[in-house]
Amino acid sequence: MPNQNVTPEQQASDAPQSTARRTAVAELLSRVAPVADELGARFAAAGHELALVGGPVRDALLRRPTKDVDLTTDAPPDRILEIIDGWADAVWTIGIEFGTVGLRKGDHQLEVTTYRSESYDPKSRKPEVSYGTSLVEDLRRRDFAVNAMAARLPGYELVDPFGGLTDLRDRVIRTPGRPEDSFGDDPLRMLRAARFASQLGFAVAPDVVEAMTAMAGRIEIVSAERIRDELSKLVCGTHPREGLALLVDTGLAGQVLPELPKLRLEIDEHHRHKDVYEHSLIVLEQAIAQEEDGPDLVLRLAALLHDIGKPRTRRFEAGGRVSFHHHEVVGAKMTRKRLTALRYPKDVINDVSRLVELHLRFHGYGTGEWTDSAVRRYVRDAGPLLSRLHKLTRADCTTRNKRKADRLRRTYDELEARIARLAEEEELAAIRPEIDGNEIQEILGIRPGPLVGKAYRFLLDLRLDRGPIGKEAAAAELRRWAAEQDVTGE
């Protein structure tokens, strides 16, 4: 914690730092964007301050890669434009209403924002922004102490008035001032606390957790899009369980993703079923362990939400058993509704919902009783999601019974081998009828219309059931089908 007996300004300037330490910190920070120091000299020559600030400082000190280069200054936006004129290779002003000017210099993209403070009216979704003149006051308004550090330019002199460096060492998330004030200014910061717990693996300070719990209802004034973005970053973090658990424990999940805490089903001592909430978190972790090219948002959301239909479908059966019939169908509909409310893109909504719907399909495979036709349909129904469905299905095995787990793994290995064999023989991923729409019209003597689509679906089912049979045989089957349907040419 910073010394409470001196002002933040004194802490920023008087904190004892050895020359070696200052040099080491400056060297780390200079790696973010070497051109930033050059820009700092330009601002200084114009009589203005410039500092590298926030996430880039934090990540540099943690030796984490960062894509953002965020800078802050006492210069107002119009003055920023004057200073960078002739130096920047490109400039954009899309955020200038909020005091931000974007620019590109060589391979680096930077954003320069005027010192500011922002807060929310209790009934508004949009922040009120006002400009300031003090770097320390600008840092004071930021969400957490680990993000309330800056490096003055030129030279990369660290400014840390609220103990962010100590918090990085202790791996803790605190607010620069009272958490109630910080969350009152922007309720989204409550979700950001959980997101940083996920991304950094840091603990959240008890007073911050207490404020999140007390103020969870305030999140309702934040737009769905901002909530979605924070939730996606949380789910794609390195430690999503920690962030999600924090959302559930504080009541925030009940506001933004209510299906998640509802998985905490009461377990009657006379009825047996898994802890669905804990199971879902384990499935998420096991899905993550199978990722090959970094975080996969669609896979992670599907793993987290795959069982959200269980609370609505739970039935107590004779003999102490509990059933959840058709929970995958109900869950797919719930998933679509929730992701739509959170304004996720349509492709994400469709893919996650489809995976939830299909996640139980494998269990009909038994010990390999599926025909080749059933395997083809499994592949056809999964389509481009087949690889993700493989991972989700494997992740969904959380039994502690080693023999059962090994049996399920071997069975799915066998199914994947069959899929690979059929794919090699039949180009399974591109299954389509052996006769196209134009040929259907020619063979049956019909014009374009719904009947062509109906015939196409018949031929597709034929292809899935019997595999490749050749065009001649397919045409004969089409004529037989048309005769049964009493189809006549026009």
Coordinates of C-alpha atoms in Angstrom, one line a residue:
M1 CA 0.0 0.0 0.0
P2 CA 1.2 3.6 -0.7
N3 CA 2.2 5.8 2.2
Q4 CA -1.0 7.4 3.4
N5 CA 0.8 10.3 5.2
V6 CA 1.9 12.0 2.0
T7 CA 0.2 13.1 -1.1
P8 CA 0.2 11.0 -4.3
E9 CA 2.3 13.7 -5.9
Q10 CA 4.9 13.3 -3.2
Q11 CA 4.8 9.5 -3.5
A12 CA 5.3 9.8 -7.2
S13 CA 8.3 12.0 -6.9
D14 CA 9.9 11.0 -3.6
A15 CA 9.5 7.2 -3.7
P16 CA 13.0 5.8 -3.1
Q17 CA 14.3 4.0 -6.2
S18 CA 17.9 3.0 -6.8
T19 CA 19.6 4.2 -9.9
A20 CA 19.9 0.6 -11.0
R21 CA 16.2 0.0 -10.5
R22 CA 15.2 3.1 -12.4
T23 CA 17.4 2.1 -15.2
A24 CA 16.0 -1.4 -15.3
V25 CA 12.4 -0.1 -15.3
A26 CA 13.2 2.4 -18.1
E27 CA 14.8 -0.3 -20.2
L28 CA 11.7 -2.5 -19.9
L29 CA 9.3 0.3 -20.7
S30 CA 11.4 1.5 -23.7
R31 CA 10.7 -1.8 -25.4
V32 CA 7.0 -1.0 -25.8
A33 CA 7.5 1.5 -28.6
P34 CA 10.8 3.2 -29.2
V35 CA 9.1 5.9 -31.2
A36 CA 7.2 7.0 -28.0
D37 CA 10.3 8.6 -26.5
E38 CA 10.9 10.5 -29.7
L39 CA 7.3 11.7 -29.6
G40 CA 7.8 12.7 -25.9
A41 CA 10.7 14.9 -26.9
R42 CA 8.5 16.6 -29.5
F43 CA 5.7 17.3 -26.8
A44 CA 8.3 18.6 -24.4
A45 CA 9.7 21.0 -27.0
A46 CA 6.1 22.3 -27.5
G47 CA 5.8 22.8 -23.7
H48 CA 3.6 19.8 -22.9
E49 CA 3.8 16.6 -20.9
L50 CA 3.5 13.1 -22.5
A51 CA 3.5 9.8 -20.7
L52 CA 3.2 6.1 -21.6
V53 CA 0.3 5.0 -19.4
G54 CA -1.9 2.1 -18.2
G55 CA -1.9 -1.4 -19.7
P56 CA 1.3 -1.1 -21.7
V57 CA 3.2 0.0 -18.6
R58 CA 1.7 -2.9 -16.5
D59 CA 2.5 -5.5 -19.2
A60 CA 6.0 -4.2 -19.8
L61 CA 6.8 -4.6 -16.1
L62 CA 5.3 -8.1 -16.1
R63 CA 7.3 -8.8 -19.2
R64 CA 4.1 -9.6 -21.1
P65 CA 3.6 -8.8 -24.8
T66 CA 1.3 -5.8 -25.5
K67 CA -0.2 -4.6 -28.7
D68 CA -1.5 -1.2 -27.4
V69 CA 0.6 1.9 -27.0
D70 CA -1.5 4.3 -24.9
L71 CA -0.2 7.7 -24.1
T72 CA -1.6 10.6 -22.1
T73 CA -0.9 14.3 -22.1
D74 CA -1.9 17.7 -20.7
A75 CA -2.3 19.0 -24.3
P76 CA -5.9 19.3 -25.5
P77 CA -6.9 17.4 -28.7
D78 CA -6.4 20.3 -31.1
R79 CA -3.0 20.9 -29.7
I80 CA -2.1 17.2 -30.0
L81 CA -3.0 17.4 -33.7
E82 CA -0.6 20.4 -34.1
I83 CA 2.3 18.7 -32.4
I84 CA 2.1 15.5 -34.4
D85 CA 1.5 17.3 -37.7
G86 CA 4.4 16.4 -40.0
W87 CA 5.7 13.7 -37.7
A88 CA 3.0 11.0 -37.8
D89 CA 2.6 8.9 -41.0
A90 CA -1.1 8.7 -40.5
V91 CA -3.7 10.3 -38.1
W92 CA -7.2 9.4 -37.2
T93 CA -9.7 11.3 -35.0
I94 CA -12.5 8.9 -34.5
G95 CA -12.1 9.2 -30.7
I96 CA -11.4 12.9 -30.6
E97 CA -14.8 13.6 -28.9
F98 CA -13.4 11.8 -25.9
G99 CA -10.0 13.4 -26.2
T100 CA -8.2 10.7 -28.1
V101 CA -6.1 11.0 -31.2
G102 CA -4.8 8.0 -33.0
L103 CA -1.7 7.9 -35.1
R104 CA 0.8 5.6 -36.9
K105 CA 4.5 6.1 -37.0
G106 CA 6.4 3.4 -39.0
D107 CA 5.2 0.0 -37.7
H108 CA 3.8 1.5 -34.5
Q109 CA 0.2 2.6 -33.8
L110 CA -0.3 4.9 -30.8
E111 CA -3.2 6.6 -29.1
V112 CA -2.7 9.9 -27.3
T113 CA -5.4 11.0 -24.9
T114 CA -5.7 14.3 -23.0
Y115 CA -5.7 13.9 -19.2
R116 CA -9.3 13.4 -18.2
S117 CA -11.9 12.2 -15.8
E118 CA -15.1 10.4 -16.6
S119 CA -18.1 9.3 -14.6
Y120 CA -21.6 7.9 -15.2
D121 CA -24.9 9.5 -14.3
P122 CA -26.8 6.9 -12.3
K123 CA -29.3 6.6 -15.2
S124 CA -27.0 6.9 -18.1
R125 CA -25.1 4.4 -20.2
K126 CA -22.6 7.0 -21.5
P127 CA -19.7 8.5 -19.5
E128 CA -19.3 12.3 -18.9
V129 CA -15.8 13.3 -19.9
S130 CA -13.9 16.3 -18.7
Y131 CA -10.3 17.2 -19.4
G132 CA -7.6 17.7 -16.6
T133 CA -4.1 19.1 -16.2
S134 CA -2.5 16.7 -13.8
L135 CA -1.0 13.3 -14.6
V136 CA -1.5 12.0 -11.1
E137 CA -5.2 13.1 -11.2
D138 CA -5.5 11.3 -14.5
L139 CA -4.0 8.2 -12.9
R140 CA -6.3 8.5 -9.9
R141 CA -9.4 8.1 -12.1
R142 CA -8.2 4.8 -13.6
D143 CA -9.7 1.4 -12.7
F144 CA -6.9 -0.4 -10.7
A145 CA -3.6 0.5 -9.2
V146 CA -1.7 -1.8 -11.5
N147 CA -3.1 0.2 -14.4
A148 CA -2.5 3.6 -12.7
M149 CA 1.2 3.8 -13.5
A150 CA 2.8 5.9 -16.1
A151 CA 6.3 6.6 -17.6
R152 CA 7.1 10.2 -18.3
L153 CA 8.5 10.8 -21.8
P154 CA 11.2 11.3 -22.8
G155 CA 13.2 9.1 -20.5
Y156 CA 10.6 6.6 -19.2
E157 CA 10.6 7.9 -15.6
L158 CA 8.1 5.7 -13.7
V159 CA 5.2 7.5 -12.0
D160 CA 3.5 5.2 -9.5
P161 CA 1.4 7.2 -7.0
F162 CA -0.9 4.4 -5.9
G163 CA 1.4 1.5 -5.3
G164 CA 0.8 -0.4 -8.6
L165 CA 4.4 -1.7 -8.7
T166 CA 3.8 -3.2 -5.2
D167 CA 0.5 -4.7 -6.4
L168 CA 2.3 -6.3 -9.3
R169 CA 4.7 -7.9 -6.9
D170 CA 2.0 -9.1 -4.6
R171 CA -0.3 -10.1 -7.5
V172 CA -3.3 -8.3 -6.3
I173 CA -6.0 -6.1 -7.8
R174 CA -6.9 -2.9 -5.9
T175 CA -8.4 0.4 -6.9
P176 CA -6.4 3.6 -6.6
G177 CA -9.0 5.0 -4.2
R178 CA -12.2 3.6 -2.6
P179 CA -13.6 0.8 -4.8
E180 CA -17.1 2.2 -4.3
D181 CA -16.0 5.5 -5.9
S182 CA -14.3 3.7 -8.8
F183 CA -17.2 1.4 -9.5
G184 CA -19.6 4.4 -9.2
D185 CA -17.7 6.2 -11.9
D186 CA -17.8 3.2 -14.2
P187 CA -19.7 0.0 -13.1
L188 CA -18.0 -1.9 -15.9
R189 CA -14.9 -1.9 -13.8
M190 CA -16.4 -4.6 -11.6
L191 CA -16.3 -6.9 -14.6
R192 CA -12.8 -5.7 -15.4
A193 CA -11.7 -6.8 -11.9
A194 CA -12.9 -10.3 -12.8
R195 CA -11.3 -10.1 -16.2
F196 CA -7.9 -9.2 -14.8
A197 CA -8.2 -12.0 -12.3
S198 CA -8.6 -14.3 -15.3
Q199 CA -5.9 -12.7 -17.5
L200 CA -3.3 -12.2 -14.9
G201 CA -4.1 -14.8 -12.3
F202 CA -4.1 -12.1 -9.6
A203 CA -6.2 -12.1 -6.4
V204 CA -8.8 -9.4 -6.0
A205 CA -8.5 -7.4 -2.7
P206 CA -11.2 -8.1 -0.2
D207 CA -12.6 -4.5 -0.1
V208 CA -12.9 -4.7 -3.9
V209 CA -14.8 -7.9 -3.7
E210 CA -17.1 -6.4 -1.0
A211 CA -17.8 -3.4 -3.2
M212 CA -18.5 -5.6 -6.3
T213 CA -21.0 -7.6 -4.2
A214 CA -22.8 -4.6 -2.9
M215 CA -22.9 -2.8 -6.2
A216 CA -23.6 -5.7 -8.6
G217 CA -26.9 -4.2 -9.6
R218 CA -25.2 -1.1 -11.0
I219 CA -23.9 -3.1 -14.0
E220 CA -27.4 -2.8 -15.5
I221 CA -26.6 0.8 -16.8
V222 CA -23.7 -0.5 -18.9
S223 CA -24.3 -1.4 -22.5
A224 CA -24.5 -5.0 -23.6
E225 CA -21.7 -4.5 -26.1
R226 CA -19.2 -3.4 -23.3
I227 CA -20.3 -6.2 -21.1
R228 CA -19.8 -8.7 -24.0
D229 CA -16.3 -7.5 -24.7
E230 CA -15.2 -7.8 -21.1
L231 CA -16.9 -11.2 -20.8
S232 CA -15.1 -12.4 -23.9
K233 CA -11.7 -11.2 -22.6
L234 CA -12.4 -13.0 -19.3
V235 CA -13.4 -16.3 -20.9
C236 CA -10.3 -16.1 -23.1
G237 CA -8.0 -15.4 -20.2
T238 CA -5.3 -17.7 -18.9
H239 CA -7.3 -18.4 -15.7
P240 CA -11.0 -18.1 -16.6
R241 CA -12.2 -20.2 -13.7
E242 CA -11.0 -17.5 -11.2
G243 CA -12.7 -14.7 -13.1
L244 CA -16.0 -16.7 -13.5
A245 CA -16.1 -17.8 -9.9
L246 CA -15.7 -14.1 -8.8
L247 CA -18.6 -13.1 -11.0
V248 CA -20.8 -15.8 -9.5
D249 CA -19.7 -15.2 -5.9
T250 CA -20.3 -11.5 -6.1
G251 CA -23.7 -11.7 -7.8
L252 CA -22.4 -10.1 -11.0
A253 CA -23.0 -13.3 -13.0
G254 CA -26.6 -13.1 -12.0
Q255 CA -26.8 -9.8 -13.8
V256 CA -24.9 -10.5 -17.0
L257 CA -24.9 -14.3 -17.4
P258 CA -27.6 -15.6 -15.0
E259 CA -27.5 -19.1 -16.5
L260 CA -24.1 -19.7 -14.9
P261 CA -25.0 -19.4 -11.2
K262 CA -28.2 -21.3 -11.9
L263 CA -26.0 -24.4 -12.6
R264 CA -25.4 -24.5 -8.8
L265 CA -28.3 -26.9 -8.4
E266 CA -29.3 -28.0 -4.9
I267 CA -28.4 -31.6 -4.5
D268 CA -30.9 -33.6 -2.5
E269 CA -29.2 -36.2 -0.3
H270 CA -31.6 -38.9 -1.8
H271 CA -30.9 -38.0 -5.4
R272 CA -27.6 -38.3 -7.2
H273 CA -26.2 -36.1 -9.9
K274 CA -23.1 -34.1 -10.6
D275 CA -22.5 -30.6 -9.4
V276 CA -23.3 -29.1 -12.8
Y277 CA -21.6 -25.7 -12.0
E278 CA -18.3 -27.4 -11.1
H279 CA -18.6 -29.8 -13.9
S280 CA -19.0 -26.9 -16.4
L281 CA -15.8 -25.2 -15.1
I282 CA -13.9 -28.4 -15.4
V283 CA -15.2 -29.0 -19.0
L284 CA -14.0 -25.4 -19.8
E285 CA -10.5 -26.1 -18.5
Q286 CA -10.3 -29.5 -20.3
A287 CA -11.4 -27.8 -23.6
I288 CA -8.8 -25.1 -23.1
A289 CA -6.1 -27.8 -22.7
Q290 CA -6.9 -29.0 -26.2
E291 CA -6.5 -25.6 -27.9
E292 CA -3.8 -25.5 -30.5
D293 CA -3.7 -21.9 -31.8
G294 CA -4.5 -19.8 -28.8
P295 CA -7.8 -19.0 -27.1
D296 CA -10.9 -20.2 -29.0
L297 CA -13.8 -18.0 -27.9
V298 CA -16.4 -20.3 -29.6
L299 CA -15.1 -23.5 -28.0
R300 CA -14.8 -21.9 -24.6
L301 CA -18.3 -20.4 -24.6
A302 CA -19.7 -23.8 -25.7
A303 CA -17.8 -25.6 -23.0
L304 CA -19.0 -23.1 -20.4
L305 CA -22.7 -23.1 -21.5
H306 CA -23.1 -26.7 -22.8
D307 CA -25.2 -27.8 -19.8
I308 CA -27.2 -24.6 -19.1
G309 CA -30.4 -26.4 -20.1
K310 CA -30.1 -28.8 -17.1
P311 CA -31.8 -26.7 -14.5
R312 CA -34.9 -26.4 -16.7
T313 CA -35.0 -30.1 -17.6
R314 CA -34.2 -31.7 -14.2
R315 CA -36.5 -34.5 -13.2
F316 CA -36.3 -36.8 -10.2
E317 CA -36.8 -40.4 -11.2
A318 CA -37.4 -43.6 -9.3
G319 CA -34.5 -45.1 -7.4
G320 CA -32.8 -41.8 -6.6
R321 CA -31.9 -41.1 -10.2
V322 CA -32.1 -37.6 -11.8
S323 CA -32.7 -37.0 -15.5
F324 CA -32.1 -34.0 -17.8
H325 CA -33.9 -35.2 -21.0
H326 CA -33.3 -33.0 -24.0
H327 CA -31.2 -30.5 -22.0
E328 CA -29.0 -30.1 -25.1
V329 CA -31.9 -28.8 -27.2
V330 CA -33.2 -26.5 -24.4
G331 CA -29.6 -25.4 -23.7
A332 CA -29.0 -24.5 -27.4
K333 CA -32.1 -22.2 -27.4
M334 CA -31.0 -20.6 -24.1
T335 CA -27.5 -20.1 -25.4
R336 CA -28.8 -18.4 -28.5
K337 CA -31.1 -16.1 -26.5
R338 CA -28.3 -15.1 -24.0
L339 CA -25.6 -14.5 -26.6
T340 CA -28.1 -12.5 -28.7
A341 CA -28.9 -10.3 -25.7
L342 CA -25.1 -9.8 -25.2
R343 CA -24.9 -8.6 -28.9
Y344 CA -22.5 -11.3 -30.0
P345 CA -21.9 -11.6 -33.8
K346 CA -24.3 -14.0 -35.6
D347 CA -21.6 -16.4 -36.5
V348 CA -20.5 -16.8 -32.9
I349 CA -24.2 -17.2 -31.7
N350 CA -24.8 -19.8 -34.4
D351 CA -21.6 -21.8 -33.8
V352 CA -21.8 -21.9 -30.0
S353 CA -25.5 -22.8 -30.0
R354 CA -24.9 -25.6 -32.5
L355 CA -22.1 -27.0 -30.4
V356 CA -24.3 -27.0 -27.3
E357 CA -27.0 -28.8 -29.3
L358 CA -24.6 -31.4 -30.6
H359 CA -22.6 -32.1 -27.5
L360 CA -24.5 -35.2 -26.5
R361 CA -24.7 -36.8 -30.0
F362 CA -21.6 -38.9 -29.5
H363 CA -23.2 -40.8 -26.6
G364 CA -25.5 -42.5 -29.0
Y365 CA -22.5 -44.2 -30.5
G366 CA -22.4 -46.7 -27.7
T367 CA -19.6 -49.1 -28.3
G368 CA -19.4 -48.5 -32.0
E369 CA -22.9 -49.5 -33.2
W370 CA -23.3 -46.6 -35.5
T371 CA -23.5 -47.5 -39.2
D372 CA -21.3 -45.6 -41.7
S373 CA -24.5 -43.7 -42.5
A374 CA -24.8 -42.4 -38.9
V375 CA -21.1 -41.4 -38.9
R376 CA -21.6 -39.5 -42.2
R377 CA -24.6 -37.7 -40.6
Y378 CA -22.5 -36.8 -37.5
V379 CA -19.9 -35.2 -39.7
R380 CA -22.5 -33.5 -41.9
D381 CA -24.4 -32.1 -38.9
A382 CA -21.2 -30.7 -37.3
G383 CA -19.9 -29.3 -40.6
P384 CA -17.0 -26.9 -40.0
L385 CA -17.5 -27.3 -36.3
L386 CA -16.4 -30.9 -36.3
S387 CA -12.9 -30.2 -34.8
R388 CA -14.4 -28.1 -32.0
L389 CA -17.1 -30.8 -31.5
H390 CA -14.3 -33.4 -31.0
K391 CA -12.7 -31.2 -28.4
L392 CA -16.0 -30.4 -26.6
T393 CA -17.0 -34.0 -26.5
R394 CA -13.7 -35.1 -25.0
A395 CA -13.7 -32.3 -22.5
D396 CA -17.2 -33.3 -21.4
C397 CA -15.9 -36.4 -19.8
T398 CA -15.2 -35.5 -16.1
T399 CA -15.9 -38.8 -14.4
R400 CA -13.4 -39.8 -11.7
N401 CA -13.9 -43.4 -12.7
K402 CA -10.7 -44.2 -14.5
R403 CA -12.0 -47.3 -16.3
K404 CA -15.1 -45.4 -17.5
A405 CA -13.0 -42.4 -18.6
D406 CA -10.6 -44.7 -20.5
R407 CA -13.5 -46.5 -22.2
L408 CA -15.0 -43.2 -23.4
R409 CA -11.6 -42.0 -24.7
R410 CA -11.0 -45.2 -26.6
T411 CA -14.5 -45.2 -28.1
Y412 CA -14.1 -41.6 -29.3
D413 CA -10.7 -42.5 -30.7
E414 CA -12.4 -45.2 -32.7
L415 CA -15.1 -42.8 -33.9
E416 CA -12.5 -40.3 -35.0
A417 CA -10.6 -43.0 -36.8
R418 CA -13.8 -44.0 -38.7
I419 CA -14.4 -40.4 -39.6
A420 CA -10.9 -40.1 -41.0
R421 CA -11.2 -43.3 -43.0
L422 CA -14.5 -42.3 -44.5
A423 CA -13.2 -38.8 -45.2
E424 CA -10.3 -40.2 -47.1
E425 CA -12.5 -42.5 -49.1
E426 CA -15.4 -40.1 -49.7
E427 CA -14.3 -36.5 -49.2
L428 CA -16.6 -36.5 -46.2
A429 CA -16.3 -32.9 -45.4
A430 CA -17.7 -31.9 -48.8
I431 CA -20.6 -34.4 -49.0
R432 CA -23.2 -33.4 -51.5
P433 CA -25.6 -35.3 -53.8
E434 CA -24.0 -36.8 -56.9
I435 CA -26.6 -34.9 -59.0
D436 CA -26.9 -31.2 -58.8
G437 CA -30.0 -28.9 -59.1
N438 CA -29.7 -28.4 -62.9
E439 CA -29.4 -32.2 -63.5
I440 CA -32.5 -32.8 -61.2
Q441 CA -34.5 -30.4 -63.4
E442 CA -33.3 -32.1 -66.6
I443 CA -33.9 -35.7 -65.3
L444 CA -37.4 -34.9 -63.9
G445 CA -38.4 -32.3 -66.5
I446 CA -39.3 -29.7 -64.0
R447 CA -38.6 -26.0 -63.6
P448 CA -36.8 -24.3 -60.7
G449 CA -38.8 -24.2 -57.5
P450 CA -39.4 -25.9 -54.2
L451 CA -39.7 -29.3 -55.8
V452 CA -36.0 -29.1 -56.8
G453 CA -35.0 -28.5 -53.2
K454 CA -37.1 -31.4 -52.0
A455 CA -35.5 -33.7 -54.6
Y456 CA -32.1 -32.4 -53.6
R457 CA -32.7 -33.3 -49.9
F458 CA -33.8 -36.8 -50.9
L459 CA -30.5 -37.3 -52.8
L460 CA -28.5 -35.9 -49.9
D461 CA -30.1 -38.4 -47.5
L462 CA -29.4 -41.1 -50.1
R463 CA -25.8 -40.0 -50.2
L464 CA -25.5 -40.0 -46.4
D465 CA -27.2 -43.4 -46.1
R466 CA -25.4 -45.3 -48.8
G467 CA -22.3 -43.3 -49.6
P468 CA -21.2 -42.8 -53.2
I469 CA -23.3 -44.9 -55.6
G470 CA -22.5 -43.1 -58.9
K471 CA -24.6 -40.8 -61.0
E472 CA -26.5 -43.5 -63.0
A473 CA -27.7 -45.2 -59.8
A474 CA -28.5 -41.9 -58.2
A475 CA -30.6 -40.9 -61.2
A476 CA -32.5 -44.2 -61.1
E477 CA -33.3 -43.6 -57.4
L478 CA -34.4 -40.1 -58.2
R479 CA -36.8 -41.3 -60.8
R480 CA -38.2 -44.0 -58.4
W481 CA -38.6 -41.3 -55.7
A482 CA -40.4 -39.0 -58.2
A483 CA -42.8 -41.7 -59.3
E484 CA -43.7 -42.3 -55.6
Q485 CA -44.2 -38.6 -55.2
D486 CA -46.3 -38.4 -58.3
V487 CA -43.9 -35.8 -59.7
T488 CA -44.7 -34.9 -63.4
G489 CA -42.7 -32.6 -65.7
E490 CA -44.0 -29.3 -66.7

